[in-house]
Amino acid sequence: MNYSEIHNISVTQYPNKCSRKFEYGTAGFRTRAEYLDHLLFRMGILAVLRSKVKGAAVGLMITASHNEEPDNGVKLVDPNGEMLETKWETIATSLANAPDSEIVETLKKIVNDNNIDENASAVVILGRDSRQSGVGLSRSAIIGIKATNAIVKDFGVITTPQLHYFVVCINTNGAYGEATTNGYISKLCRAFIKAKDSNTKNFYSKKLFVDAANGVGAIVTKALQKELKDFLEINLFNDGTGTLNHQCGADYVKINQVAPINSPTISNARCATIDGDADRIVYYYNDENGKFHLLDGDKIATLIASYIKDLIEISGLSILLGLVQTAYANGASTNYISGLLNIPVACTDTGVKYLHQRAHEFDIGVYFEANGHGTVIFKDKTVELIQEAATNNTCTESQRKAALQLCNLINIVNQTVGDALSDMLIVETILDARDWDIVTWNRSYIDFPNRQVKVHVKDRNVIKTTDAARRCLSPPGLQEKIDELVSRYSKGRSFVRPSGTEDVVRVYAEAENSADADKLAGEVSLAVYQLAHGVGPMPNV
Ligand code: G16
């Protein structure tokens, strides 16, 4: 570590221009891109230290995902492809906020506290989404990494799931796959084609419309479109020529419950929408009467879990399947999973790392946030069991076939993190195997009407929650007020939590009918505004 060079660069080239405190949140640091240069320089160095501690390559992704174009952000990815360990989130926050002149002191403390061998080698895998600001921020990270004499592998513009995938490929010496964009695409395509059901279809159609949110996901979608043209007819829109996430993308569609801009006008057409860095996906369609229908992360999770459950049953294997959700999961989906499907369901805090950790407790863990972020993870021993059954001559033909279908599914899944495009191919595989159109899929259960609202407050961190964000501990009186409001509505449910990616408090409400969901969301928003120092216009009730 060349500490004097780090000090000089920090003070002269990368002073902290932002007076606000940075906090490593749900998905790393996120704010306006112009405040992030010093942070990227520092996170480049931190990624090197993390790599030295773990003795393996770590990832650094520059993205603000669903946020608007002027924002950007950074998150670190651990060697096994998972989100940064919680203890290191605190370290990242302390380094981000250290005064410019105290960077060296802060780094030395991190080195000492964590027994880091400064002479150990380090590799950082770097990627960025399609935001223009990513070019300069990437340069800042590289300057930080190079100031420590570590190796940087810069993949340029890639999706967040590709970055996670590359980290795992590199750390497994290629056993998980080839760490190139072509390797990623061909692994997905090969698996999808292999899983394809050859029976004639009455209802499932090859035609799929995809909204790429004008983000980096458009690049991967175009590659899939080309490679899969004989199997899946992908019609891409919001392909990168318009403004990122503007009136399009998974977050916009989920929150506003409307189709994105440029959406096809064909009734009952199966449409998918991904977010700005392609780690989330939701489906939707407009029916014959022009009514919009959303099939969100909950519907995707239940589709996948029910399909896997059927295959486990047919194969006769003893496998514990579970599903993980957050408080945002629609109550109807939870009832459907535990009541009808009879699959164990767990609830965690918002944030992929919580769901991912909890999903590890099952042999096969399906996890999804309602916003469309999720995947499936399989224990190694479960994969071996399934592979063995697929070729075991003592099993019946239908048992072997079911095990083979599970093997095919495993190969389509990006187990490292929620991956919109891998998830899309999983959904298409299942709809194809079941010969379902999107209307049939949607009928599996009917969502309770729900609303999500953002409330602007002076400091969102005054909101403290517990019980997977379902109860609010502070400010005083807020939970009591929410309980009182909820009790006025049939099937009412509401909670509030500070966002980890935007400077807002999020309010969720659901009720038996749309008008009540609207009213409850408005009333709870007003309570937040009044008890947590709201700023700007008062919420409408
Ligand atoms: C990120 C996280 C998700 C989270 C979402 C919203 O997604 O990875 O787990 O649900 O932010 O988080 P919050 O409600 O705390 O703002 P993305 O797609 O924006 O990276």
Coordinates of C-alpha atoms and ligand atoms in Angstrom, one line a residue:
M1 CA 0.0 0.0 0.0
N2 CA 1.5 3.3 -1.0
Y3 CA 0.0 5.4 1.8
S4 CA 1.7 8.7 0.8
E5 CA 0.3 8.4 -2.7
I6 CA -3.2 7.6 -1.4
H7 CA -3.0 10.6 0.9
N8 CA -2.0 12.9 -1.9
I9 CA -4.6 11.7 -4.3
S10 CA -7.3 11.8 -1.6
V11 CA -6.6 15.4 -0.6
T12 CA -5.8 16.9 -4.0
Q13 CA -7.8 14.9 -6.6
Y14 CA -10.7 13.4 -4.6
P15 CA -11.9 15.6 -1.8
N16 CA -15.3 14.8 -0.4
K17 CA -17.6 17.4 -1.9
C18 CA -20.7 16.3 0.0
S19 CA -21.6 17.5 3.5
R20 CA -24.2 14.7 4.1
K21 CA -23.3 11.4 5.7
F22 CA -22.9 8.4 3.4
E23 CA -24.4 5.1 4.5
Y24 CA -23.9 1.7 3.0
G25 CA -27.6 0.8 2.5
T26 CA -29.7 -2.0 0.9
A27 CA -27.7 -1.9 -2.2
G28 CA -24.5 -0.1 -1.3
F29 CA -24.1 3.7 -1.6
R30 CA -26.4 5.7 -3.8
T31 CA -26.8 9.4 -4.4
R32 CA -26.3 12.0 -7.1
A33 CA -23.4 11.0 -9.3
E34 CA -21.5 14.3 -8.8
Y35 CA -20.9 13.4 -5.1
L36 CA -19.4 10.0 -5.8
D37 CA -15.9 10.5 -7.2
H38 CA -14.1 10.4 -3.8
L39 CA -16.3 7.5 -2.7
L40 CA -15.3 5.4 -5.8
F41 CA -11.7 6.1 -5.1
R42 CA -12.1 5.0 -1.5
M43 CA -14.2 1.9 -2.4
G44 CA -11.6 0.9 -5.0
I45 CA -9.1 0.7 -2.1
L46 CA -11.6 -1.0 0.2
A47 CA -12.3 -3.7 -2.4
V48 CA -8.6 -4.4 -2.5
L49 CA -8.5 -4.8 1.3
R50 CA -11.5 -7.1 1.1
S51 CA -9.9 -9.2 -1.6
K52 CA -6.7 -9.5 0.6
V53 CA -8.7 -10.6 3.6
K54 CA -10.6 -13.3 1.6
G55 CA -7.7 -14.4 -0.6
A56 CA -10.0 -14.2 -3.6
A57 CA -11.3 -11.8 -6.2
V58 CA -14.1 -9.4 -5.1
G59 CA -16.5 -7.4 -7.3
L60 CA -17.2 -3.7 -7.5
M61 CA -20.3 -2.6 -9.4
I62 CA -21.1 1.0 -10.3
T63 CA -24.9 1.3 -10.6
A64 CA -27.9 3.0 -9.3
S65 CA -30.2 0.4 -10.7
H66 CA -33.8 1.6 -10.6
N67 CA -32.9 5.2 -9.6
E68 CA -33.2 8.0 -12.1
E69 CA -30.4 8.7 -14.5
P70 CA -28.6 11.5 -12.5
D71 CA -28.0 9.1 -9.6
N72 CA -25.3 6.6 -9.4
G73 CA -23.9 4.2 -6.8
V74 CA -21.5 1.5 -5.8
K75 CA -21.7 -1.9 -4.2
L76 CA -19.1 -4.5 -3.4
V77 CA -19.6 -8.2 -4.1
D78 CA -18.0 -10.9 -2.0
P79 CA -16.0 -13.7 -3.5
N80 CA -18.9 -16.2 -3.4
G81 CA -21.0 -13.7 -5.4
E82 CA -23.0 -12.6 -2.4
M83 CA -23.5 -9.1 -1.1
L84 CA -20.8 -7.6 1.1
E85 CA -20.7 -9.1 4.6
T86 CA -22.6 -6.8 7.1
K87 CA -19.5 -6.1 9.3
W88 CA -17.8 -4.7 6.2
E89 CA -20.8 -2.5 5.4
T90 CA -20.0 -0.6 8.6
I91 CA -16.3 -0.4 7.6
A92 CA -17.4 0.9 4.2
T93 CA -19.5 3.5 5.9
S94 CA -16.7 4.7 8.1
L95 CA -14.2 4.9 5.2
A96 CA -16.8 6.8 3.1
N97 CA -17.2 9.4 5.8
A98 CA -13.6 9.8 7.0
P99 CA -12.2 13.4 6.5
D100 CA -10.0 13.6 3.4
S101 CA -6.9 14.2 5.5
E102 CA -7.6 11.1 7.7
I103 CA -7.9 8.5 4.9
V104 CA -4.5 6.9 5.6
E105 CA -5.2 6.7 9.4
T106 CA -8.7 5.1 8.7
L107 CA -7.2 2.6 6.2
K108 CA -4.4 1.6 8.7
K109 CA -7.1 1.0 11.3
I110 CA -9.0 -1.3 8.9
V111 CA -5.8 -3.2 8.2
N112 CA -5.0 -3.6 11.9
D113 CA -8.5 -4.4 13.1
N114 CA -8.9 -7.1 10.4
N115 CA -5.3 -8.5 10.5
I116 CA -4.8 -7.8 6.8
D117 CA -1.6 -8.9 5.2
E118 CA -0.7 -5.8 3.1
N119 CA 1.5 -7.9 0.9
A120 CA -1.2 -10.4 0.0
S121 CA -2.3 -10.2 -3.7
A122 CA -5.7 -8.8 -4.6
V123 CA -8.0 -8.8 -7.6
V124 CA -11.0 -6.5 -8.1
I125 CA -13.6 -7.3 -10.8
L126 CA -15.1 -4.0 -12.0
G127 CA -18.4 -3.3 -13.9
R128 CA -20.8 -0.4 -14.5
D129 CA -24.2 0.1 -15.8
S130 CA -25.0 2.3 -18.8
R131 CA -25.1 5.6 -17.0
Q132 CA -22.8 8.2 -18.5
S133 CA -21.5 9.1 -15.1
G134 CA -20.2 5.6 -14.7
V135 CA -17.2 6.3 -17.1
G136 CA -15.6 8.8 -14.7
L137 CA -16.6 6.9 -11.6
S138 CA -15.0 3.8 -13.0
R139 CA -11.8 5.7 -13.6
S140 CA -11.9 6.9 -9.9
A141 CA -12.2 3.3 -8.7
I142 CA -9.3 2.2 -10.9
I143 CA -7.1 5.0 -9.5
G144 CA -7.9 3.7 -6.0
I145 CA -7.2 0.1 -6.9
K146 CA -4.0 1.0 -8.8
A147 CA -2.7 3.1 -5.9
T148 CA -2.6 -0.2 -3.9
N149 CA -0.8 -2.1 -6.7
A150 CA -3.7 -4.6 -7.0
I151 CA -5.0 -6.2 -10.2
V152 CA -8.2 -4.8 -11.7
K153 CA -10.3 -6.7 -14.3
D154 CA -12.5 -4.1 -15.9
F155 CA -15.6 -5.6 -17.7
G156 CA -16.9 -2.2 -18.7
V157 CA -20.7 -1.9 -19.2
I158 CA -22.4 -5.0 -17.8
T159 CA -25.5 -5.9 -15.8
T160 CA -25.2 -6.3 -12.0
P161 CA -26.0 -10.1 -12.3
Q162 CA -23.2 -10.5 -14.8
L163 CA -20.8 -8.9 -12.4
H164 CA -21.8 -11.4 -9.6
Y165 CA -21.6 -14.2 -12.1
F166 CA -18.1 -13.2 -13.2
V167 CA -16.9 -13.0 -9.6
V168 CA -18.0 -16.6 -9.0
C169 CA -16.6 -17.9 -12.3
I170 CA -13.2 -16.4 -11.6
N171 CA -13.1 -17.6 -8.0
T172 CA -14.1 -21.1 -9.1
N173 CA -11.5 -21.1 -11.9
G174 CA -14.3 -21.5 -14.4
A175 CA -16.2 -24.3 -12.8
Y176 CA -19.4 -22.1 -12.5
G177 CA -18.9 -20.9 -16.1
E178 CA -16.7 -18.8 -18.3
A179 CA -16.1 -15.3 -17.1
T180 CA -16.8 -13.5 -20.4
T181 CA -20.0 -11.9 -21.7
N182 CA -20.2 -14.5 -24.4
G183 CA -19.7 -17.3 -21.8
Y184 CA -22.6 -15.9 -19.7
I185 CA -24.9 -15.6 -22.7
S186 CA -24.1 -19.0 -24.1
K187 CA -24.5 -20.8 -20.7
L188 CA -28.0 -19.3 -20.4
C189 CA -29.0 -20.1 -23.9
R190 CA -27.7 -23.6 -23.9
A191 CA -29.6 -24.4 -20.7
F192 CA -32.8 -22.8 -22.0
I193 CA -32.8 -24.6 -25.2
K194 CA -32.1 -27.9 -23.4
A195 CA -35.0 -27.3 -21.1
K196 CA -37.4 -26.5 -23.9
D197 CA -40.5 -28.7 -24.0
S198 CA -41.0 -30.2 -27.4
N199 CA -44.8 -30.9 -27.2
T200 CA -47.2 -28.9 -29.4
K201 CA -48.6 -25.9 -27.6
N202 CA -52.2 -24.8 -27.5
F203 CA -51.8 -21.7 -25.2
Y204 CA -48.1 -20.9 -24.7
S205 CA -46.8 -18.5 -27.4
K206 CA -43.2 -17.9 -28.3
K207 CA -43.9 -14.2 -28.6
L208 CA -42.6 -12.1 -25.7
F209 CA -42.3 -8.4 -25.3
V210 CA -39.5 -7.0 -23.2
D211 CA -39.1 -3.5 -21.8
A212 CA -35.4 -3.0 -21.0
A213 CA -35.8 0.3 -19.2
N214 CA -33.4 1.9 -21.6
G215 CA -30.6 0.3 -19.6
V216 CA -27.7 -2.1 -19.8
G217 CA -30.2 -5.0 -19.9
A218 CA -31.0 -4.1 -23.5
I219 CA -27.5 -5.3 -24.5
V220 CA -28.0 -8.8 -23.0
T221 CA -31.6 -9.0 -24.2
K222 CA -30.4 -8.3 -27.8
A223 CA -27.9 -11.1 -27.5
L224 CA -30.6 -13.5 -26.2
Q225 CA -32.9 -12.3 -29.0
K226 CA -30.3 -13.4 -31.6
E227 CA -29.3 -16.6 -30.0
L228 CA -32.8 -17.8 -29.1
K229 CA -34.7 -16.7 -32.2
D230 CA -35.9 -20.2 -33.1
F231 CA -37.2 -20.8 -29.6
L232 CA -38.3 -17.5 -28.1
E233 CA -39.5 -14.5 -30.2
I234 CA -38.2 -11.5 -28.1
N235 CA -39.7 -8.2 -29.1
L236 CA -37.5 -5.6 -27.4
F237 CA -38.6 -2.0 -26.6
N238 CA -37.1 0.8 -24.5
D239 CA -33.9 -0.6 -25.8
G240 CA -31.5 2.0 -24.7
T241 CA -32.4 4.8 -27.1
G242 CA -34.6 6.6 -24.6
T243 CA -34.0 7.9 -21.1
L244 CA -33.0 5.4 -18.5
N245 CA -35.9 4.3 -16.1
H246 CA -38.1 7.1 -17.4
Q247 CA -41.7 5.9 -17.4
C248 CA -40.4 2.4 -17.9
G249 CA -38.6 -0.5 -16.2
A250 CA -39.6 -2.9 -13.5
D251 CA -39.7 -0.4 -10.6
Y252 CA -41.9 2.1 -12.5
V253 CA -44.3 -0.6 -13.6
K254 CA -44.5 -2.2 -10.1
I255 CA -44.9 1.0 -8.1
N256 CA -47.3 2.8 -10.5
Q257 CA -49.1 -0.4 -11.6
V258 CA -49.3 0.8 -15.2
A259 CA -47.6 -0.4 -18.5
P260 CA -44.4 1.4 -19.4
I261 CA -44.1 3.9 -22.2
N262 CA -43.9 2.3 -25.8
S263 CA -45.6 -0.9 -24.5
P264 CA -47.4 -2.9 -27.2
T265 CA -51.2 -2.4 -27.5
I266 CA -52.0 -6.0 -28.2
S267 CA -54.4 -7.4 -25.6
N268 CA -53.2 -10.3 -23.4
A269 CA -49.7 -10.0 -24.9
R270 CA -47.1 -11.4 -22.5
C271 CA -44.8 -8.6 -21.5
A272 CA -41.8 -8.5 -19.2
T273 CA -40.1 -5.5 -17.8
I274 CA -36.6 -5.3 -16.3
D275 CA -34.9 -2.6 -14.3
G276 CA -31.9 -0.3 -15.0
D277 CA -29.2 -2.9 -14.2
A278 CA -31.2 -6.0 -15.0
D279 CA -31.4 -7.6 -11.6
R280 CA -35.2 -7.3 -11.3
I281 CA -38.1 -8.4 -13.5
V282 CA -41.9 -8.3 -13.4
Y283 CA -44.4 -9.4 -16.0
Y284 CA -47.7 -7.7 -17.0
Y285 CA -50.4 -7.6 -19.7
N286 CA -53.4 -5.5 -20.7
D287 CA -56.6 -7.5 -21.1
E288 CA -59.3 -7.1 -23.8
N289 CA -60.9 -4.2 -21.8
G290 CA -57.5 -2.4 -21.5
K291 CA -57.2 -3.3 -17.8
F292 CA -53.7 -3.6 -16.6
H293 CA -52.5 -6.8 -14.8
L294 CA -49.2 -7.1 -12.9
L295 CA -47.5 -10.4 -12.3
D296 CA -44.8 -9.3 -9.8
G297 CA -42.0 -11.0 -7.9
D298 CA -44.6 -12.8 -5.8
K299 CA -46.3 -14.3 -8.8
I300 CA -42.9 -15.3 -10.3
A301 CA -41.8 -16.9 -7.0
T302 CA -45.0 -18.9 -6.7
L303 CA -44.8 -20.0 -10.3
I304 CA -41.3 -21.3 -9.8
A305 CA -41.9 -22.8 -6.4
S306 CA -45.0 -24.7 -7.5
Y307 CA -43.2 -26.1 -10.6
I308 CA -40.3 -27.2 -8.5
K309 CA -42.6 -28.8 -5.9
D310 CA -44.4 -30.8 -8.7
L311 CA -41.1 -32.1 -10.0
I312 CA -39.9 -33.0 -6.5
E313 CA -43.1 -34.9 -5.9
I314 CA -42.9 -36.8 -9.2
S315 CA -39.2 -37.6 -8.8
G316 CA -39.9 -39.0 -5.3
L317 CA -36.8 -37.3 -3.9
S318 CA -36.7 -36.1 -0.3
I319 CA -35.9 -32.4 -0.7
L320 CA -36.9 -29.5 1.6
L321 CA -38.2 -26.7 -0.6
G322 CA -38.9 -23.2 0.9
L323 CA -39.8 -19.8 -0.2
V324 CA -38.5 -16.5 1.2
Q325 CA -40.4 -13.2 0.9
T326 CA -40.4 -9.7 2.6
A327 CA -43.1 -7.7 4.2
Y328 CA -43.9 -6.3 0.7
A329 CA -45.2 -9.7 -0.4
N330 CA -48.9 -9.5 -1.2
G331 CA -50.9 -11.2 1.6
A332 CA -52.7 -13.3 -1.1
S333 CA -49.4 -14.7 -2.3
T334 CA -48.4 -15.8 1.2
N335 CA -51.9 -17.4 1.7
Y336 CA -51.5 -19.2 -1.6
I337 CA -48.0 -20.5 -0.8
S338 CA -48.6 -21.7 2.7
G339 CA -52.3 -22.7 2.3
L340 CA -52.6 -24.1 -1.2
L341 CA -49.1 -25.0 -2.2
N342 CA -48.2 -26.1 1.3
I343 CA -44.6 -24.8 1.0
P344 CA -42.8 -23.4 4.0
V345 CA -42.6 -19.6 3.7
A346 CA -40.2 -17.2 5.6
C347 CA -40.2 -13.5 5.8
T348 CA -37.0 -11.3 6.1
D349 CA -36.0 -7.7 5.9
T350 CA -35.8 -6.0 2.5
G351 CA -32.5 -6.5 0.8
V352 CA -31.3 -9.4 -1.3
K353 CA -28.6 -10.4 1.2
Y354 CA -31.3 -11.2 3.9
L355 CA -33.4 -13.2 1.5
H356 CA -30.4 -15.0 0.1
Q357 CA -29.1 -16.0 3.6
R358 CA -32.5 -17.3 4.7
A359 CA -32.9 -19.2 1.4
H360 CA -29.7 -21.1 2.2
E361 CA -31.6 -22.8 5.1
F362 CA -33.6 -24.9 2.6
D363 CA -32.3 -27.6 0.2
I364 CA -33.9 -25.5 -2.5
G365 CA -34.6 -22.0 -1.5
V366 CA -36.7 -19.8 -3.8
Y367 CA -36.5 -16.1 -2.8
F368 CA -38.2 -13.1 -4.4
E369 CA -39.0 -9.6 -3.4
A370 CA -42.3 -8.4 -4.7
N371 CA -40.4 -5.9 -6.8
G372 CA -39.0 -8.7 -8.9
H373 CA -35.6 -9.3 -7.4
G374 CA -34.9 -12.9 -6.7
T375 CA -33.6 -16.3 -7.7
V376 CA -33.4 -19.9 -6.6
I377 CA -30.5 -21.5 -4.7
F378 CA -29.7 -25.2 -4.5
K379 CA -27.5 -26.9 -1.9
D380 CA -24.6 -28.8 -3.5
K381 CA -25.8 -32.1 -2.0
T382 CA -29.3 -31.5 -3.5
V383 CA -27.9 -30.9 -6.9
E384 CA -25.9 -34.2 -6.6
L385 CA -29.1 -36.0 -5.5
I386 CA -31.1 -34.7 -8.5
Q387 CA -28.3 -35.4 -10.9
E388 CA -28.0 -38.9 -9.6
A389 CA -31.8 -39.5 -9.9
A390 CA -31.8 -38.2 -13.5
T391 CA -29.6 -41.1 -14.6
N392 CA -30.6 -43.8 -12.1
N393 CA -31.9 -46.9 -13.8
T394 CA -33.7 -48.1 -10.7
C395 CA -36.0 -45.0 -10.9
T396 CA -39.1 -45.0 -13.1
E397 CA -39.0 -43.1 -16.4
S398 CA -41.3 -40.4 -15.0
Q399 CA -39.1 -40.0 -12.0
R400 CA -36.0 -39.7 -14.1
K401 CA -37.7 -37.2 -16.4
A402 CA -38.7 -35.0 -13.5
A403 CA -35.2 -35.1 -12.1
L404 CA -33.8 -34.2 -15.6
Q405 CA -36.2 -31.3 -15.8
L406 CA -34.9 -30.1 -12.4
C407 CA -31.3 -30.5 -13.7
N408 CA -32.2 -28.4 -16.7
L409 CA -33.8 -25.7 -14.5
I410 CA -30.7 -25.5 -12.3
N411 CA -28.6 -24.7 -15.3
I412 CA -30.8 -21.7 -16.3
V413 CA -30.7 -20.2 -12.8
N414 CA -28.1 -17.6 -11.9
Q415 CA -27.6 -18.7 -8.3
T416 CA -25.3 -15.9 -7.5
V417 CA -28.0 -13.2 -7.3
G418 CA -31.4 -12.2 -8.7
D419 CA -30.9 -11.9 -12.5
A420 CA -33.8 -10.5 -14.5
L421 CA -32.8 -12.3 -17.7
S422 CA -32.1 -15.7 -16.1
D423 CA -35.4 -15.3 -14.3
M424 CA -37.1 -14.5 -17.6
L425 CA -35.9 -17.7 -19.1
I426 CA -37.0 -19.7 -16.1
V427 CA -40.5 -18.2 -16.3
E428 CA -40.6 -18.9 -20.1
T429 CA -39.5 -22.5 -19.5
I430 CA -42.2 -23.1 -16.9
L431 CA -45.0 -21.5 -18.9
D432 CA -43.9 -23.5 -21.9
A433 CA -43.8 -26.8 -19.9
R434 CA -47.3 -26.1 -18.5
D435 CA -48.6 -24.7 -21.8
W436 CA -49.9 -21.6 -20.0
D437 CA -50.6 -18.2 -21.4
I438 CA -50.1 -15.2 -19.1
V439 CA -53.8 -15.0 -18.2
T440 CA -53.8 -18.5 -16.9
W441 CA -50.7 -17.9 -14.9
N442 CA -52.3 -14.7 -13.4
R443 CA -55.3 -16.7 -12.3
S444 CA -53.3 -18.8 -9.9
Y445 CA -54.3 -16.3 -7.2
I446 CA -55.7 -12.8 -7.1
D447 CA -53.6 -10.1 -5.4
F448 CA -55.1 -8.0 -2.7
P449 CA -55.2 -4.4 -3.9
N450 CA -52.0 -2.6 -2.7
R451 CA -50.2 0.7 -2.9
Q452 CA -46.7 1.9 -2.4
V453 CA -46.0 5.6 -1.6
K454 CA -42.9 7.6 -0.9
V455 CA -42.9 10.2 1.9
H456 CA -40.1 12.9 2.1
V457 CA -38.9 13.6 5.6
K458 CA -36.1 15.6 7.2
D459 CA -34.1 12.4 8.1
R460 CA -35.5 9.0 7.0
N461 CA -33.3 7.3 9.6
V462 CA -35.7 8.4 12.4
I463 CA -37.8 5.5 11.3
K464 CA -36.6 2.4 13.0
T465 CA -38.3 -1.0 12.4
T466 CA -38.3 -4.5 13.7
D467 CA -39.9 -7.9 12.8
A468 CA -38.7 -7.8 9.2
A469 CA -39.9 -4.2 8.9
R470 CA -43.5 -5.1 9.9
R471 CA -43.4 -3.1 13.1
C472 CA -42.1 0.4 13.6
L473 CA -40.2 1.2 16.8
S474 CA -39.7 4.9 16.3
P475 CA -40.7 7.7 16.1
P476 CA -42.9 7.2 19.2
G477 CA -46.6 6.8 18.5
L478 CA -46.3 5.9 14.8
Q479 CA -46.9 2.2 15.1
E480 CA -49.9 2.8 17.4
K481 CA -51.3 5.2 14.8
I482 CA -50.7 2.7 11.9
D483 CA -52.4 -0.1 14.0
E484 CA -55.4 2.2 14.5
L485 CA -55.7 3.1 10.8
V486 CA -55.3 -0.5 9.7
S487 CA -58.0 -1.7 12.0
R488 CA -60.5 0.5 10.1
Y489 CA -60.1 -1.6 6.9
S490 CA -61.1 -5.1 6.0
K491 CA -58.0 -7.1 5.2
G492 CA -56.0 -4.0 5.9
R493 CA -52.2 -4.2 6.3
S494 CA -49.6 -1.5 6.3
F495 CA -46.0 -0.8 7.3
V496 CA -43.4 1.8 6.8
R497 CA -39.6 1.7 6.4
P498 CA -36.7 4.0 5.4
S499 CA -35.5 3.2 1.9
G500 CA -31.9 2.1 1.6
T501 CA -31.6 3.4 -2.0
E502 CA -33.5 6.7 -2.1
D503 CA -33.9 9.6 0.4
V504 CA -37.5 8.7 1.2
V505 CA -39.6 6.7 3.7
R506 CA -41.6 3.9 1.9
V507 CA -45.2 3.3 2.9
Y508 CA -46.9 0.0 1.9
A509 CA -50.7 -0.6 2.3
E510 CA -53.0 -3.3 1.2
A511 CA -56.8 -3.8 1.7
E512 CA -59.8 -5.7 0.4
N513 CA -60.5 -3.1 -2.4
S514 CA -58.5 -0.5 -4.3
A515 CA -60.3 2.5 -2.8
D516 CA -59.4 1.3 0.7
A517 CA -55.8 0.5 -0.3
D518 CA -55.5 4.1 -1.6
K519 CA -57.1 5.6 1.5
L520 CA -55.0 3.5 3.9
A521 CA -51.8 4.4 2.1
G522 CA -52.7 8.1 2.1
E523 CA -53.5 8.1 5.8
V524 CA -50.4 6.2 6.9
S525 CA -48.3 8.5 4.7
L526 CA -49.9 11.5 6.5
A527 CA -49.0 9.9 9.9
V528 CA -45.4 9.5 8.8
Y529 CA -45.3 13.1 7.5
Q530 CA -46.7 14.4 10.8
L531 CA -44.7 12.2 13.2
A532 CA -41.4 12.0 11.3
H533 CA -40.9 15.6 10.3
G534 CA -42.2 15.5 6.7
V535 CA -40.8 18.0 4.2
G536 CA -42.3 19.4 1.0
P537 CA -46.0 19.0 0.1
M538 CA -48.2 17.1 2.6
P539 CA -49.4 13.7 1.3
N540 CA -53.0 13.7 -0.2
V541 CA -55.6 11.8 1.8
Ligands
G16_1 C1 -32.2 -2.7 -4.4 C2 -32.1 -3.9 -3.5 C3 -33.4 -4.6 -3.3 C4 -34.4 -3.6 -2.7 C5 -34.4 -2.3 -3.6 C6 -35.2 -1.3 -2.9 O1 -32.6 -3.0 -5.6 O2 -31.1 -4.8 -4.1 O3 -33.2 -5.7 -2.4 O4 -35.6 -4.2 -2.7 O5 -33.1 -1.8 -3.8 O6 -34.7 -1.0 -1.7 P1 -35.2 0.1 -0.8 O7 -36.6 -0.1 -0.6 O8 -34.4 -0.1 0.5 O9 -34.9 1.4 -1.4 P2 -32.1 -2.3 -6.9 O10 -32.7 -3.1 -8.0 O11 -32.5 -0.9 -6.9 O12 -30.6 -2.5 -6.8

